[in-house]
Amino acid sequence: MSKPRIAIVVGSTRAARFADAPVEWIAKIARQHADIEVEVVDLRDFPMPFFEEVASSAWVPSENEVAQRWQKKVAGFDGFIFTAAEYNHAPTGVLKNALDYAYTEWNKKPAGFVGYGGVGGARAIEQLRQISVELQMAPVKSAVHITLGDFLAVRQGEKKLEEIDHLNQAAHALVNDIVWWATALKKARDAEVVEAEAEAA
């Protein structure tokens, strides 16, 4: 079995976003696992309009060319870690939009979250977990919550994320969960493909 491929999805596209710091940090931790491949995926590279298709891609193929490219990109991964900025107790509109623009490509793959904001992005992550379930993903229990004090310390250059012990502990737990679930679910999906091919033969 090939190594599971894990995407670190940058869940904000704002010019002044904080997301780049946690993305670089969590990607470095994930790359310490020799049994997975890690790639950073930036939503800036997939400028999709707000969802305007006839229906979900679960039912009708998307017409938008960027959406098609996005779906192909998502399909190539076996698990996902999303950065989750919290705006008004919710995830970013651009991340929700990106989730809506795919469906089968998310199915039976784990999702994890690195949140930041007043309560560490907890409310945004809670909503993202519900969305993930509807997309037939497997959201993992472990998460990273960068609360306001740590957020400001990093933003103002007083600390780096790798210098904050409780965040490092949470990050390693999150990555370990993603690796375990990505490996298990990839094996199960691969077995389904083999079974389907055998039945079709």
Coordinates of C-alpha atoms in Angstrom, one line a residue:
M1 CA 0.0 0.0 0.0
S2 CA 1.3 3.4 -0.9
K3 CA 1.8 6.1 1.8
P4 CA -1.3 8.0 2.8
R5 CA -1.2 11.6 1.4
I6 CA -2.2 14.3 3.9
A7 CA -3.2 17.8 2.9
I8 CA -2.7 20.8 5.2
V9 CA -5.4 23.1 3.9
V10 CA -4.9 26.8 4.4
G11 CA -8.5 27.8 5.4
S12 CA -8.2 31.6 4.9
T13 CA -7.3 33.7 1.9
R14 CA -7.1 37.2 3.5
A15 CA -4.0 39.2 2.8
A16 CA -3.5 39.7 6.5
R17 CA -4.2 36.1 7.5
F18 CA -2.5 34.5 10.4
A19 CA -2.9 31.0 8.9
D20 CA 0.6 30.8 7.4
A21 CA 2.2 30.5 10.8
P22 CA 0.2 27.5 12.0
V23 CA 0.3 25.9 8.6
E24 CA 4.1 26.0 8.5
W25 CA 4.3 24.7 12.1
I26 CA 1.8 21.8 11.7
A27 CA 3.3 20.8 8.4
K28 CA 6.7 20.5 9.9
I29 CA 5.4 18.3 12.7
A30 CA 3.4 16.1 10.2
R31 CA 6.5 15.7 8.0
Q32 CA 8.3 14.0 10.9
H33 CA 6.1 11.0 10.1
A34 CA 8.0 8.9 7.5
D35 CA 4.9 6.8 6.8
I36 CA 2.9 9.7 5.2
E37 CA 3.3 12.3 2.5
V38 CA 2.4 15.9 3.3
E39 CA 1.4 18.8 1.0
V40 CA 0.2 22.3 1.8
V41 CA -2.9 23.3 -0.2
D42 CA -3.6 27.0 -0.3
L43 CA -7.2 28.1 -1.1
R44 CA -5.7 31.2 -2.8
D45 CA -4.7 28.8 -5.6
F46 CA -8.3 27.8 -6.1
P47 CA -10.3 31.0 -6.5
M48 CA -13.8 29.5 -6.8
P49 CA -16.9 31.7 -6.8
F50 CA -19.4 31.3 -4.0
F51 CA -21.2 28.1 -4.8
E52 CA -23.4 28.6 -7.8
E53 CA -23.7 25.2 -9.4
V54 CA -27.0 23.6 -10.3
A55 CA -26.5 21.1 -7.4
S56 CA -23.9 19.5 -5.3
S57 CA -21.2 17.6 -7.2
A58 CA -22.6 14.6 -5.4
W59 CA -25.5 14.7 -7.9
V60 CA -24.4 16.9 -10.9
P61 CA -20.8 17.4 -12.2
S62 CA -19.6 20.9 -11.5
E63 CA -19.2 23.2 -14.5
N64 CA -16.8 25.7 -13.0
E65 CA -13.2 24.8 -14.2
V66 CA -11.6 25.9 -10.9
A67 CA -14.0 23.7 -9.0
Q68 CA -13.2 20.8 -11.2
R69 CA -9.5 21.4 -10.5
W70 CA -10.2 21.6 -6.8
Q71 CA -12.1 18.3 -6.8
K72 CA -9.3 16.6 -8.6
K73 CA -6.8 18.0 -6.0
V74 CA -9.0 16.9 -3.1
A75 CA -9.4 13.4 -4.6
G76 CA -5.6 12.9 -4.5
F77 CA -5.4 13.0 -0.7
D78 CA -6.2 10.5 2.1
G79 CA -6.6 12.9 5.0
F80 CA -6.9 16.6 5.8
I81 CA -5.8 19.1 8.4
F82 CA -7.6 22.4 8.0
T83 CA -6.7 25.7 9.6
A84 CA -9.8 27.2 11.1
A85 CA -10.0 30.9 11.7
E86 CA -13.1 31.9 13.7
Y87 CA -15.2 34.8 12.5
N88 CA -18.4 35.6 14.4
H89 CA -18.4 32.1 16.0
A90 CA -18.1 30.4 12.6
P91 CA -15.5 29.1 10.1
T92 CA -14.4 31.3 7.2
G93 CA -16.7 31.6 4.3
V94 CA -14.0 30.6 1.8
L95 CA -13.3 27.3 3.7
K96 CA -17.0 26.4 3.9
N97 CA -17.3 27.2 0.1
A98 CA -14.3 24.9 -0.6
L99 CA -15.9 22.1 1.3
D100 CA -19.2 22.6 -0.5
Y101 CA -17.5 22.4 -3.9
A102 CA -16.6 18.7 -3.5
Y103 CA -18.4 15.7 -2.1
T104 CA -17.3 12.2 -3.0
E105 CA -13.7 13.4 -2.9
W106 CA -14.0 13.9 0.8
N107 CA -15.8 10.6 1.6
K108 CA -14.3 8.1 4.1
K109 CA -11.2 10.3 4.9
P110 CA -10.2 11.8 8.2
A111 CA -10.3 15.5 9.0
G112 CA -8.5 17.4 11.7
F113 CA -8.4 21.1 12.6
V114 CA -6.0 23.8 13.9
G115 CA -8.2 26.6 15.2
Y116 CA -7.4 30.1 16.4
G117 CA -9.4 32.9 17.8
G118 CA -10.9 34.0 21.1
V119 CA -11.6 30.5 22.2
G120 CA -9.0 28.8 20.0
G121 CA -11.4 28.5 17.1
A122 CA -13.5 26.0 19.1
R123 CA -16.8 27.1 17.8
A124 CA -15.6 27.2 14.2
I125 CA -14.2 23.7 14.6
E126 CA -17.4 22.4 16.2
Q127 CA -19.3 23.5 13.1
L128 CA -16.6 22.1 10.8
R129 CA -16.9 18.7 12.5
Q130 CA -20.6 18.7 11.7
I131 CA -20.0 19.6 8.1
S132 CA -17.4 16.9 7.9
V133 CA -19.8 14.3 9.0
E134 CA -22.3 15.4 6.4
L135 CA -19.5 15.0 3.8
Q136 CA -18.9 11.4 5.0
M137 CA -15.6 12.3 6.5
A138 CA -14.2 11.1 9.8
P139 CA -13.4 14.1 12.0
V140 CA -10.8 13.2 14.7
K141 CA -11.2 14.1 18.4
S142 CA -7.8 15.7 18.8
A143 CA -7.5 19.4 17.7
V144 CA -5.3 22.4 18.2
H145 CA -6.8 25.5 19.8
I146 CA -4.6 28.6 19.6
T147 CA -6.3 30.9 22.1
L148 CA -6.1 34.6 22.1
G149 CA -3.1 34.9 24.4
D150 CA -1.0 32.6 22.4
F151 CA -2.3 34.0 19.1
L152 CA -1.3 37.6 20.1
A153 CA 2.1 36.4 21.4
V154 CA 2.8 34.8 18.0
R155 CA 1.3 37.6 16.0
Q156 CA 3.4 40.2 17.8
G157 CA 6.6 38.2 17.5
E158 CA 7.0 37.5 21.2
K159 CA 6.8 33.7 20.7
K160 CA 6.8 31.0 18.0
L161 CA 4.3 28.2 18.0
E162 CA 7.0 25.6 18.4
E163 CA 7.9 27.3 21.7
I164 CA 4.5 26.7 23.3
D165 CA 4.5 23.3 25.0
H166 CA 0.7 22.7 25.3
L167 CA 0.2 23.6 21.6
N168 CA 3.0 21.2 20.5
Q169 CA 1.4 18.4 22.6
A170 CA -1.9 19.0 21.0
A171 CA -0.4 19.2 17.5
H172 CA 1.4 15.9 17.9
A173 CA -1.8 14.2 19.1
L174 CA -3.7 15.6 16.2
V175 CA -1.2 14.4 13.6
N176 CA -1.0 11.0 15.2
D177 CA -4.8 10.7 15.0
I178 CA -4.8 11.8 11.4
V179 CA -2.1 9.3 10.5
W180 CA -3.8 6.4 12.2
W181 CA -7.2 7.1 10.6
A182 CA -5.8 7.9 7.2
T183 CA -3.9 4.6 7.1
A184 CA -6.9 2.6 8.3
L185 CA -9.4 4.2 6.0
K186 CA -7.1 4.1 3.0
K187 CA -6.7 0.4 3.5
A188 CA -10.5 0.0 3.7
R189 CA -11.1 2.1 0.6
D190 CA -8.4 0.2 -1.4
A191 CA -10.1 -3.1 -0.3
E192 CA -13.4 -1.8 -1.6
V193 CA -11.8 -1.0 -5.0
V194 CA -10.3 -4.5 -5.2
E195 CA -13.7 -6.0 -4.3
A196 CA -15.6 -4.0 -6.9
E197 CA -13.1 -4.9 -9.6
A198 CA -13.4 -8.6 -8.8
E199 CA -17.2 -8.4 -9.0
A200 CA -17.0 -6.6 -12.3
A201 CA -14.6 -9.1 -13.8

